[in-house]
Amino acid sequence: MPPARPLAKPEIPIVTSFAELNLLPEEQLANLNELGYTAMTPVQEAALPAILAGQDVRAQAKTGSGKTAAFGLGLLQHVDAAQFVTQSLVLCPTRELADQVAKELRRLARYMPNIKVLTLCGGLPFSVQRDSLIHAPHIIVATPGRLLDHLNKETVNLDALKTLVLDEADRMLDMGFAEAIDQMIAHAPEARQTLLFSATWPKAIAAISARIQRSPLAIEIDSVDELPAVEQQFYEVARGRKITLLQQLLSKHQPASCVVFCNTKKDCQAVMDALTDSRQSVLALHGDMEQRDRDHTLVRFANGSCRVLVATDVAARGLDIKGLEMVINYELAWDPEVHVHRIGRTARAGEGGLAISLCAPEEAQRAAALEEMLHMKLSWQTLPAGTSVVPLEAEMATLCIDGGKKAKMRPGDILGALTGDLGLNGADIGKIDIHPIHAFVAIRAAVARQAWKQLQQGKIKGRAVKVRLLK
Ligand code: ADP
Ligand code: MG
């Protein structure tokens, strides 16, 4: 494992396994095993002992390095479930990231009885959140803007706060949250532990750290050391030929899941249109999309209803997309660091992946800079001329059902309706995601239309429901 620098201060023990952390309750170790967390990631190894000892920590580590569990396991140790006051607060830049963090915290807290984790983000009515806040949650995961609304209206109280976490701090600053963060800090007690996580470390982050942290332990995990698990291939190609090459590469590799990174929204759109035309299962993710469309896109990509996601860096940052088989850089990133973040997504927590980069001659300098930074010779490949383009079809399709958490819809209700009354085979039903007002069901594409028609006429929990087949 790559070394963390600088090393933890001497009074903090150096540990190399979760077992040595003596986490409570004892079942936590079994829980981590069940989650497949058998060894600590480098950032966890470097940060957890200090976090458990109550020290402030600021850590820079790339996306996918396990930062959530690093602060999550730490803050959970400091939460007293018997005290019904808010003891931990995690700030995230977007609702998606907040949802992901809350989900991970709940998984980590599975063996801790009655820990209430609440997310507070825009996009949901304030009044609904105010009602959930009548009984203070132990842990709040929030975006800065919405949290500040609650603090100003005194629906959230941070007087008993023990741990404050800023996750993806660089992105929060990019999104203009610096002031909201400063205002929020005024509501938090002085005696608290502050943890700051960021993928990059611009000056503005150092400044925030200086303002809100007390002699933090600084951790920097060298992302370059973690590269070998990703196989990188480079293709030289004229700009005007990139789309064809991309279509051919997708045809050749047939990835179950692939993210294509573009530097601009315009390229995103062009790639999306071309792949749609060649019937290669594709959706786009870019900054201009409405939250609802982003949610739908991510659900469909994660549940196998879409094989290729075309995205800009900003839109895709921080998203924990599981089991990505392949990443394609439609154009080299301007910054080698960004390149490393992109390709790191196919080798999450140690699993190998393939990263292909398409380079036009005018990107030669960027390729040279990359070669220097990675200390490796780029592996240039060619594809036989005339490699054919074949459709890439998704295995699943998604039904979107009106009625989610608020309507107390549960996966079992939907599964029951589909397999019981409608007689679908359980094997044809995939992931079921319950969102606040919608539920999403992945259905094997071949039977999706039939299931959709039947469900429109059928019932769930004794009630007729509105259903759409997303395409
Ligand atoms: P980051 O916030 O650094 O981008 P995440 O916290 O989202 O990374 O973790 C990335 C992935 O790694 C998640 O799917 C998470 O479940 C997994 N993960 C975290 N810690 C471990 C571990 N110790 N062993 C195996 N997988 C882990
Ligand atoms: Mg994260």
Coordinates of C-alpha atoms and ligand atoms in Angstrom, one line a residue:
M1 CA 0.0 0.0 0.0
P2 CA 1.3 3.5 -0.8
P3 CA 2.6 5.4 2.2
A4 CA 0.6 8.3 3.6
R5 CA 2.6 11.4 4.3
P6 CA 3.4 12.7 6.7
L7 CA 3.1 9.9 9.2
A8 CA 0.6 10.2 12.1
K9 CA 1.9 12.0 15.1
P10 CA 3.7 9.7 17.5
E11 CA 1.1 9.6 20.3
I12 CA -1.3 8.1 17.8
P13 CA -0.8 4.4 17.3
I14 CA 0.0 3.0 13.9
V15 CA -2.5 0.3 13.0
T16 CA -2.8 -1.8 9.9
S17 CA -6.1 -3.6 10.3
F18 CA -9.7 -2.7 11.2
A19 CA -9.4 -5.2 14.1
E20 CA -6.7 -3.1 15.8
L21 CA -9.0 -0.1 15.9
N22 CA -11.1 -1.7 18.6
L23 CA -14.3 -0.3 17.1
L24 CA -17.5 -0.6 19.1
P25 CA -19.8 -2.4 19.2
E26 CA -17.8 -5.6 18.6
E27 CA -20.2 -6.6 15.7
Q28 CA -18.8 -3.7 13.7
L29 CA -15.9 -5.9 12.6
A30 CA -18.2 -8.5 11.3
N31 CA -20.2 -5.8 9.6
L32 CA -17.1 -4.6 7.8
N33 CA -16.4 -8.1 6.7
E34 CA -19.9 -8.5 5.3
L35 CA -19.4 -5.3 3.4
G36 CA -16.3 -6.7 1.9
Y37 CA -14.0 -4.3 3.8
T38 CA -11.3 -6.8 4.7
A39 CA -8.4 -4.3 4.7
M40 CA -8.2 -0.6 5.2
T41 CA -7.6 1.6 2.2
P42 CA -4.6 3.9 2.5
V43 CA -6.6 7.0 3.5
Q44 CA -8.5 4.9 6.2
E45 CA -5.2 3.6 7.5
A46 CA -3.8 7.1 7.7
A47 CA -6.8 8.9 9.0
L48 CA -8.8 6.6 11.3
P49 CA -6.4 6.4 14.3
A50 CA -6.3 10.2 14.5
I51 CA -10.0 10.6 13.9
L52 CA -10.8 8.1 16.6
A53 CA -8.5 9.9 19.0
G54 CA -10.5 13.1 18.4
Q55 CA -7.9 15.0 16.4
D56 CA -8.8 17.3 13.4
V57 CA -7.8 15.8 10.1
R58 CA -7.5 17.1 6.6
A59 CA -7.0 14.6 3.9
Q60 CA -6.5 14.7 0.2
A61 CA -7.2 11.5 -1.6
K62 CA -8.6 10.7 -5.0
T63 CA -12.2 9.7 -5.7
G64 CA -12.9 6.1 -4.8
S65 CA -10.3 5.8 -2.1
G66 CA -12.7 5.1 0.7
K67 CA -13.0 8.5 2.3
T68 CA -16.6 8.1 3.4
A69 CA -15.8 5.1 5.7
A70 CA -12.7 7.0 6.9
F71 CA -14.8 9.7 8.5
G72 CA -17.9 7.6 8.8
L73 CA -16.4 5.0 11.1
G74 CA -14.8 7.8 13.1
L75 CA -17.9 9.9 13.6
L76 CA -20.0 6.8 14.5
Q77 CA -17.7 6.0 17.4
H78 CA -18.4 9.4 18.9
V79 CA -22.2 9.3 18.5
D80 CA -24.2 8.4 21.7
A81 CA -27.4 6.8 20.5
A82 CA -29.1 7.5 23.8
Q83 CA -28.7 11.3 23.4
F84 CA -31.4 12.5 20.9
V85 CA -29.5 15.5 19.7
T86 CA -27.5 16.1 16.5
Q87 CA -23.9 15.0 17.2
S88 CA -22.5 14.8 13.7
L89 CA -22.9 16.8 10.6
V90 CA -21.5 16.0 7.1
L91 CA -21.6 18.7 4.4
C92 CA -21.6 17.6 0.8
P93 CA -21.7 19.6 -2.4
T94 CA -24.7 17.9 -4.1
R95 CA -27.8 15.9 -3.2
E96 CA -26.5 12.8 -4.9
L97 CA -23.3 12.8 -2.9
A98 CA -25.2 13.5 0.3
D99 CA -27.5 10.5 -0.5
Q100 CA -24.4 8.3 -1.1
V101 CA -22.8 9.4 2.1
A102 CA -26.0 8.8 4.1
K103 CA -26.4 5.4 2.5
E104 CA -22.8 4.4 3.4
L105 CA -23.3 5.7 7.0
R106 CA -26.4 3.6 7.4
R107 CA -24.5 0.5 6.2
L108 CA -21.7 1.3 8.6
A109 CA -24.2 1.8 11.4
R110 CA -26.2 -1.4 10.8
Y111 CA -25.1 -2.9 14.1
M112 CA -25.6 0.2 16.1
P113 CA -29.2 0.3 17.2
N114 CA -31.4 3.3 16.5
I115 CA -29.0 5.7 15.0
K116 CA -31.0 8.2 13.0
V117 CA -29.3 9.6 9.9
L118 CA -31.2 12.4 8.1
T119 CA -30.3 14.1 4.7
L120 CA -31.1 17.7 4.3
C121 CA -30.8 18.9 0.7
G122 CA -32.6 21.1 -1.8
G123 CA -35.1 19.5 -4.1
L124 CA -37.3 18.3 -1.2
P125 CA -39.9 20.6 0.5
F126 CA -38.6 22.5 3.5
S127 CA -41.7 21.7 5.5
V128 CA -41.3 18.0 5.1
Q129 CA -37.7 18.3 6.4
R130 CA -38.9 20.5 9.3
D131 CA -41.3 17.7 10.3
S132 CA -38.6 15.1 10.3
L133 CA -36.5 17.4 12.4
I134 CA -39.0 17.4 15.3
H135 CA -37.0 14.5 16.6
A136 CA -33.4 15.5 16.2
P137 CA -31.4 13.0 14.1
H138 CA -28.0 11.9 15.6
I139 CA -26.4 12.5 12.2
I140 CA -27.2 15.1 9.5
V141 CA -25.9 14.8 6.0
A142 CA -26.6 18.1 4.2
T143 CA -25.8 20.5 1.4
P144 CA -24.6 23.8 2.7
G145 CA -27.4 26.0 1.3
R146 CA -30.3 24.0 2.6
L147 CA -28.7 23.4 6.0
L148 CA -28.2 27.2 6.4
D149 CA -31.9 27.7 5.7
H150 CA -32.7 25.3 8.6
L151 CA -30.2 27.0 10.9
N152 CA -31.6 30.4 10.2
K153 CA -35.1 29.2 10.9
E154 CA -33.9 27.3 13.9
T155 CA -35.2 24.0 12.8
V156 CA -31.7 22.5 13.2
N157 CA -29.7 22.9 16.4
L158 CA -26.0 22.2 16.4
D159 CA -25.2 23.0 20.1
A160 CA -24.3 19.4 20.8
L161 CA -22.3 18.8 17.7
K162 CA -19.2 16.7 18.2
T163 CA -18.0 16.1 14.7
L164 CA -18.2 18.3 11.6
V165 CA -17.2 16.8 8.2
L166 CA -16.6 18.7 5.0
D167 CA -16.7 16.1 2.2
E168 CA -15.5 17.0 -1.3
A169 CA -14.5 20.4 0.0
D170 CA -12.9 21.6 -3.2
R171 CA -16.1 21.0 -5.1
M172 CA -18.1 22.8 -2.5
L173 CA -15.9 25.8 -3.1
D174 CA -16.2 25.5 -6.8
M175 CA -20.0 25.6 -6.4
G176 CA -19.7 28.9 -4.4
F177 CA -20.5 27.5 -0.9
A178 CA -17.6 29.2 0.9
E179 CA -19.8 31.8 2.4
A180 CA -22.5 29.4 3.4
I181 CA -19.9 27.3 5.1
D182 CA -18.5 30.2 7.1
Q183 CA -22.0 31.2 8.2
M184 CA -22.8 27.6 9.2
I185 CA -19.7 27.4 11.3
A186 CA -21.0 30.3 13.4
H187 CA -23.8 27.9 14.6
A188 CA -21.4 25.1 15.6
P189 CA -19.7 24.8 19.0
E190 CA -16.1 25.8 19.2
A191 CA -15.2 22.5 20.9
R192 CA -15.7 20.1 18.1
Q193 CA -13.7 17.9 15.8
T194 CA -13.5 19.1 12.2
L195 CA -12.6 16.7 9.4
L196 CA -12.0 18.0 5.9
F197 CA -11.8 15.8 2.8
S198 CA -10.9 16.9 -0.7
A199 CA -9.7 15.4 -4.0
T200 CA -7.5 18.3 -4.8
W201 CA -5.8 20.9 -2.6
P202 CA -6.1 24.4 -4.0
K203 CA -5.2 27.5 -1.9
A204 CA -8.8 28.2 -1.0
I205 CA -9.0 24.8 0.7
A206 CA -5.9 25.5 2.8
A207 CA -7.5 28.8 3.8
I208 CA -10.8 27.2 4.8
S209 CA -8.8 24.5 6.8
A210 CA -6.9 27.3 8.6
R211 CA -10.2 29.0 9.5
I212 CA -12.2 26.1 10.8
Q213 CA -9.7 23.5 12.0
R214 CA -7.3 23.2 14.9
S215 CA -3.8 21.9 14.2
P216 CA -5.2 19.2 11.8
L217 CA -3.2 16.1 10.9
A218 CA -2.5 16.5 7.2
I219 CA -2.8 13.5 5.0
E220 CA -2.0 13.2 1.4
I221 CA -2.4 10.0 -0.5
D222 CA -0.4 9.8 -3.6
S223 CA -2.9 8.8 -6.3
V224 CA -0.2 7.9 -8.8
D225 CA 1.0 5.0 -6.6
E226 CA -2.5 3.4 -6.9
L227 CA -2.5 3.3 -10.6
P228 CA -1.3 -0.2 -11.7
A229 CA -4.7 -1.9 -11.3
V230 CA -6.0 0.1 -14.3
E231 CA -4.8 -1.0 -17.8
Q232 CA -4.4 2.1 -19.9
Q233 CA -4.5 2.1 -23.7
F234 CA -4.1 5.1 -26.0
Y235 CA -5.2 5.6 -29.6
E236 CA -4.0 8.3 -31.8
V237 CA -6.9 9.6 -34.0
A238 CA -7.9 12.7 -35.9
R239 CA -10.5 14.7 -34.1
G240 CA -13.0 14.1 -36.9
R241 CA -12.6 10.3 -36.6
K242 CA -13.0 10.0 -32.9
I243 CA -16.7 9.2 -32.9
T244 CA -16.3 6.3 -35.3
L245 CA -13.4 5.0 -33.3
L246 CA -15.4 5.2 -30.2
Q247 CA -18.2 3.3 -31.7
Q248 CA -15.8 0.6 -32.9
L249 CA -14.1 0.3 -29.5
L250 CA -17.5 -0.1 -27.8
S251 CA -18.3 -2.8 -30.4
K252 CA -15.0 -4.5 -29.8
H253 CA -15.0 -4.5 -26.0
Q254 CA -18.8 -4.8 -25.4
P255 CA -18.5 -3.3 -21.9
A256 CA -21.4 -3.9 -19.5
S257 CA -20.7 -0.4 -18.1
C258 CA -18.6 2.3 -19.5
V259 CA -18.2 6.0 -18.8
V260 CA -17.1 8.2 -21.7
F261 CA -15.5 11.5 -20.5
C262 CA -15.8 14.6 -22.6
N263 CA -14.2 18.0 -21.9
T264 CA -17.2 19.9 -23.1
K265 CA -21.0 19.7 -23.1
K266 CA -21.0 20.1 -26.9
D267 CA -18.9 16.9 -27.3
C268 CA -21.1 15.1 -24.8
Q269 CA -24.1 15.9 -26.9
A270 CA -22.4 14.9 -30.2
V271 CA -21.2 11.6 -28.7
M272 CA -24.6 10.9 -27.2
D273 CA -26.3 11.6 -30.6
A274 CA -23.9 9.4 -32.6
L275 CA -24.1 6.4 -30.2
T276 CA -27.9 6.7 -30.1
D277 CA -27.9 6.5 -33.9
S278 CA -25.8 3.4 -33.9
R279 CA -28.1 1.9 -31.3
Q280 CA -25.4 1.8 -28.6
S281 CA -27.2 2.0 -25.3
V282 CA -26.3 5.5 -24.0
L283 CA -27.3 8.3 -21.7
A284 CA -25.6 11.7 -21.0
L285 CA -24.8 13.4 -17.7
H286 CA -23.9 17.1 -17.8
G287 CA -24.1 20.2 -15.6
D288 CA -27.2 21.7 -17.3
M289 CA -29.5 18.8 -16.4
E290 CA -32.3 19.1 -14.0
Q291 CA -31.8 17.1 -10.8
R292 CA -34.7 14.8 -11.7
D293 CA -33.2 13.9 -15.0
R294 CA -29.8 13.3 -13.4
D295 CA -31.4 11.0 -10.8
H296 CA -33.2 9.0 -13.5
T297 CA -30.0 8.7 -15.6
L298 CA -27.9 7.5 -12.7
V299 CA -30.5 4.9 -11.6
R300 CA -30.7 3.6 -15.2
F301 CA -27.0 3.4 -15.5
A302 CA -26.5 1.6 -12.2
N303 CA -29.3 -0.9 -12.7
G304 CA -28.1 -2.1 -16.2
S305 CA -30.7 -0.2 -18.3
C306 CA -27.9 1.8 -19.9
R307 CA -24.4 0.6 -20.8
V308 CA -22.6 3.8 -21.7
L309 CA -22.7 7.1 -19.7
V310 CA -21.3 10.1 -21.5
A311 CA -20.3 12.7 -18.9
T312 CA -18.3 15.9 -18.3
D313 CA -15.9 15.8 -15.3
V314 CA -18.0 18.3 -13.3
A315 CA -21.1 16.2 -13.7
A316 CA -19.4 12.9 -12.8
R317 CA -17.2 14.0 -9.9
G318 CA -17.6 12.1 -6.7
L319 CA -20.2 9.7 -7.9
D320 CA -19.7 6.2 -6.7
I321 CA -20.6 4.2 -9.7
K322 CA -20.0 0.6 -8.9
G323 CA -18.3 -2.1 -11.0
L324 CA -17.4 0.2 -13.9
E325 CA -15.7 -2.1 -16.5
M326 CA -14.3 0.6 -18.7
V327 CA -13.6 4.3 -18.9
I328 CA -13.0 6.1 -22.2
N329 CA -11.5 9.5 -22.5
Y330 CA -13.0 11.0 -25.6
E331 CA -10.4 13.7 -25.2
L332 CA -7.5 13.9 -22.9
A333 CA -8.1 16.0 -19.8
W334 CA -6.2 19.3 -19.7
D335 CA -4.9 18.4 -16.2
P336 CA -3.1 15.1 -15.6
E337 CA -4.6 15.0 -12.1
V338 CA -8.1 15.0 -13.7
H339 CA -7.0 12.1 -16.0
V340 CA -6.0 10.1 -12.9
H341 CA -9.3 10.8 -11.3
R342 CA -11.2 9.7 -14.4
I343 CA -9.4 6.4 -14.9
G344 CA -9.4 5.6 -11.2
R345 CA -13.1 5.0 -11.5
T346 CA -12.7 1.7 -13.2
A347 CA -10.5 0.3 -10.5
R348 CA -12.5 1.1 -7.4
A349 CA -11.1 -0.4 -4.2
G350 CA -8.7 -2.6 -5.9
E351 CA -10.6 -4.2 -8.8
G352 CA -8.9 -3.9 -12.2
G353 CA -10.3 -2.0 -15.1
L354 CA -9.6 -0.7 -18.6
A355 CA -9.1 2.9 -19.5
I356 CA -8.9 4.0 -23.1
S357 CA -7.8 7.5 -24.2
L358 CA -8.5 8.9 -27.7
C359 CA -5.8 11.5 -28.6
A360 CA -5.9 13.8 -31.6
P361 CA -2.5 15.0 -32.8
E362 CA -3.2 18.4 -31.2
E363 CA -3.4 16.7 -27.8
A364 CA 0.2 15.4 -28.1
Q365 CA 1.5 17.8 -25.4
R366 CA -1.1 16.7 -22.9
A367 CA -0.1 13.1 -23.6
A368 CA 3.6 14.0 -23.0
A369 CA 2.7 15.6 -19.7
L370 CA 0.8 12.5 -18.7
E371 CA 3.7 10.3 -19.6
E372 CA 6.0 12.4 -17.4
M373 CA 3.6 12.5 -14.5
L374 CA 2.8 8.8 -14.5
H375 CA 6.4 7.8 -15.1
M376 CA 5.3 5.3 -17.7
K377 CA 5.5 4.8 -21.4
L378 CA 2.0 5.2 -22.9
S379 CA 0.8 2.1 -24.7
W380 CA -0.3 3.2 -28.2
Q381 CA -2.7 0.8 -30.0
T382 CA -4.4 0.6 -33.3
L383 CA -7.6 -1.0 -34.3
P384 CA -7.8 -3.0 -37.6
A385 CA -9.4 -0.8 -40.3
G386 CA -13.0 -1.7 -41.0
T387 CA -13.7 -2.9 -37.4
S388 CA -17.5 -3.0 -37.6
V389 CA -19.9 -1.0 -35.4
V390 CA -22.5 -3.2 -33.8
P391 CA -25.4 -2.2 -31.5
L392 CA -24.8 -2.4 -27.8
E393 CA -28.0 -3.3 -26.1
A394 CA -28.8 -3.0 -22.4
E395 CA -29.8 -6.1 -20.6
M396 CA -32.4 -4.3 -18.6
A397 CA -35.0 -1.5 -18.9
T398 CA -36.4 0.7 -16.2
L399 CA -40.0 1.2 -15.1
C400 CA -40.6 4.3 -13.1
I401 CA -43.6 4.0 -10.7
D402 CA -45.3 7.0 -9.1
G403 CA -45.1 6.4 -5.4
G404 CA -41.9 6.1 -3.4
K405 CA -40.7 6.4 0.2
K406 CA -43.4 9.0 1.0
A407 CA -46.1 6.6 -0.1
K408 CA -44.4 3.9 2.0
M409 CA -43.6 1.8 -1.1
R410 CA -41.2 -1.0 -0.4
P411 CA -39.2 -3.2 -2.8
G412 CA -41.3 -6.2 -1.6
D413 CA -44.5 -4.5 -2.6
I414 CA -43.3 -4.1 -6.1
L415 CA -41.7 -7.5 -6.4
G416 CA -44.9 -9.0 -5.0
A417 CA -47.1 -7.3 -7.6
L418 CA -44.8 -8.2 -10.5
T419 CA -44.2 -11.8 -9.6
G420 CA -47.6 -12.5 -7.9
D421 CA -50.5 -10.9 -9.8
L422 CA -48.7 -10.3 -13.0
G423 CA -46.9 -13.6 -13.0
L424 CA -43.4 -12.3 -14.0
N425 CA -40.4 -14.5 -13.3
G426 CA -38.3 -13.2 -10.4
A427 CA -35.2 -13.7 -12.5
D428 CA -36.4 -11.1 -14.9
I429 CA -36.5 -8.4 -12.2
G430 CA -33.4 -6.5 -11.2
K431 CA -32.5 -3.7 -8.9
I432 CA -35.4 -1.8 -7.2
D433 CA -34.6 1.7 -6.1
I434 CA -37.1 3.6 -3.9
H435 CA -36.7 7.4 -4.1
P436 CA -38.8 9.9 -2.2
I437 CA -41.6 10.1 -4.7
H438 CA -40.8 7.5 -7.3
A439 CA -39.7 3.9 -7.4
F440 CA -37.5 2.4 -10.2
V441 CA -37.5 -1.2 -11.2
A442 CA -35.1 -2.8 -13.6
I443 CA -36.8 -5.4 -15.7
R444 CA -35.1 -7.7 -18.3
A445 CA -35.5 -5.7 -21.5
A446 CA -37.2 -8.5 -23.4
V447 CA -40.2 -8.5 -21.1
A448 CA -40.2 -4.8 -20.0
R449 CA -42.8 -3.6 -22.4
Q450 CA -45.2 -6.4 -21.4
A451 CA -44.6 -5.8 -17.7
W452 CA -45.2 -2.1 -18.2
K453 CA -48.6 -2.7 -19.9
Q454 CA -49.7 -5.2 -17.3
L455 CA -48.6 -3.0 -14.4
Q456 CA -50.6 -0.1 -15.9
Q457 CA -53.7 -2.2 -15.5
G458 CA -52.7 -3.9 -12.3
K459 CA -52.3 -2.8 -8.7
I460 CA -49.6 -2.4 -6.1
K461 CA -50.6 -2.7 -2.5
G462 CA -54.2 -2.7 -3.7
R463 CA -54.0 0.6 -5.5
A464 CA -53.7 1.4 -9.2
V465 CA -50.4 3.2 -10.0
K466 CA -49.0 5.3 -12.7
V467 CA -46.0 3.7 -14.5
R468 CA -43.7 4.9 -17.2
L469 CA -41.2 2.9 -19.2
L470 CA -38.1 5.1 -19.3
K471 CA -36.3 5.5 -22.6
Ligands
ADP1 P1 -14.3 8.4 -1.9 O1 -15.3 9.2 -1.0 O2 -12.9 8.5 -1.5 O3 -14.5 8.8 -3.4 P2 -15.9 6.2 -1.2 O4 -16.0 6.4 0.2 O5 -17.2 6.5 -2.0 O6 -14.7 6.9 -1.9 O7 -15.6 4.6 -1.4 C1 -15.4 4.1 -2.7 C2 -15.8 2.6 -2.7 O8 -14.9 1.8 -2.0 C3 -17.2 2.4 -2.1 O9 -17.9 1.6 -3.0 C4 -16.9 1.8 -0.8 O10 -18.0 0.9 -0.4 C5 -15.7 1.0 -1.1 N1 -14.8 0.9 0.1 C6 -14.5 1.8 1.1 N2 -13.7 1.3 2.0 C7 -13.4 0.1 1.6 C8 -12.5 -1.0 2.2 N3 -11.8 -0.8 3.3 N4 -12.4 -2.1 1.5 C9 -13.2 -2.3 0.4 N5 -14.0 -1.4 -0.2 C10 -14.1 -0.2 0.4
MG2 MG -16.6 10.7 -1.3

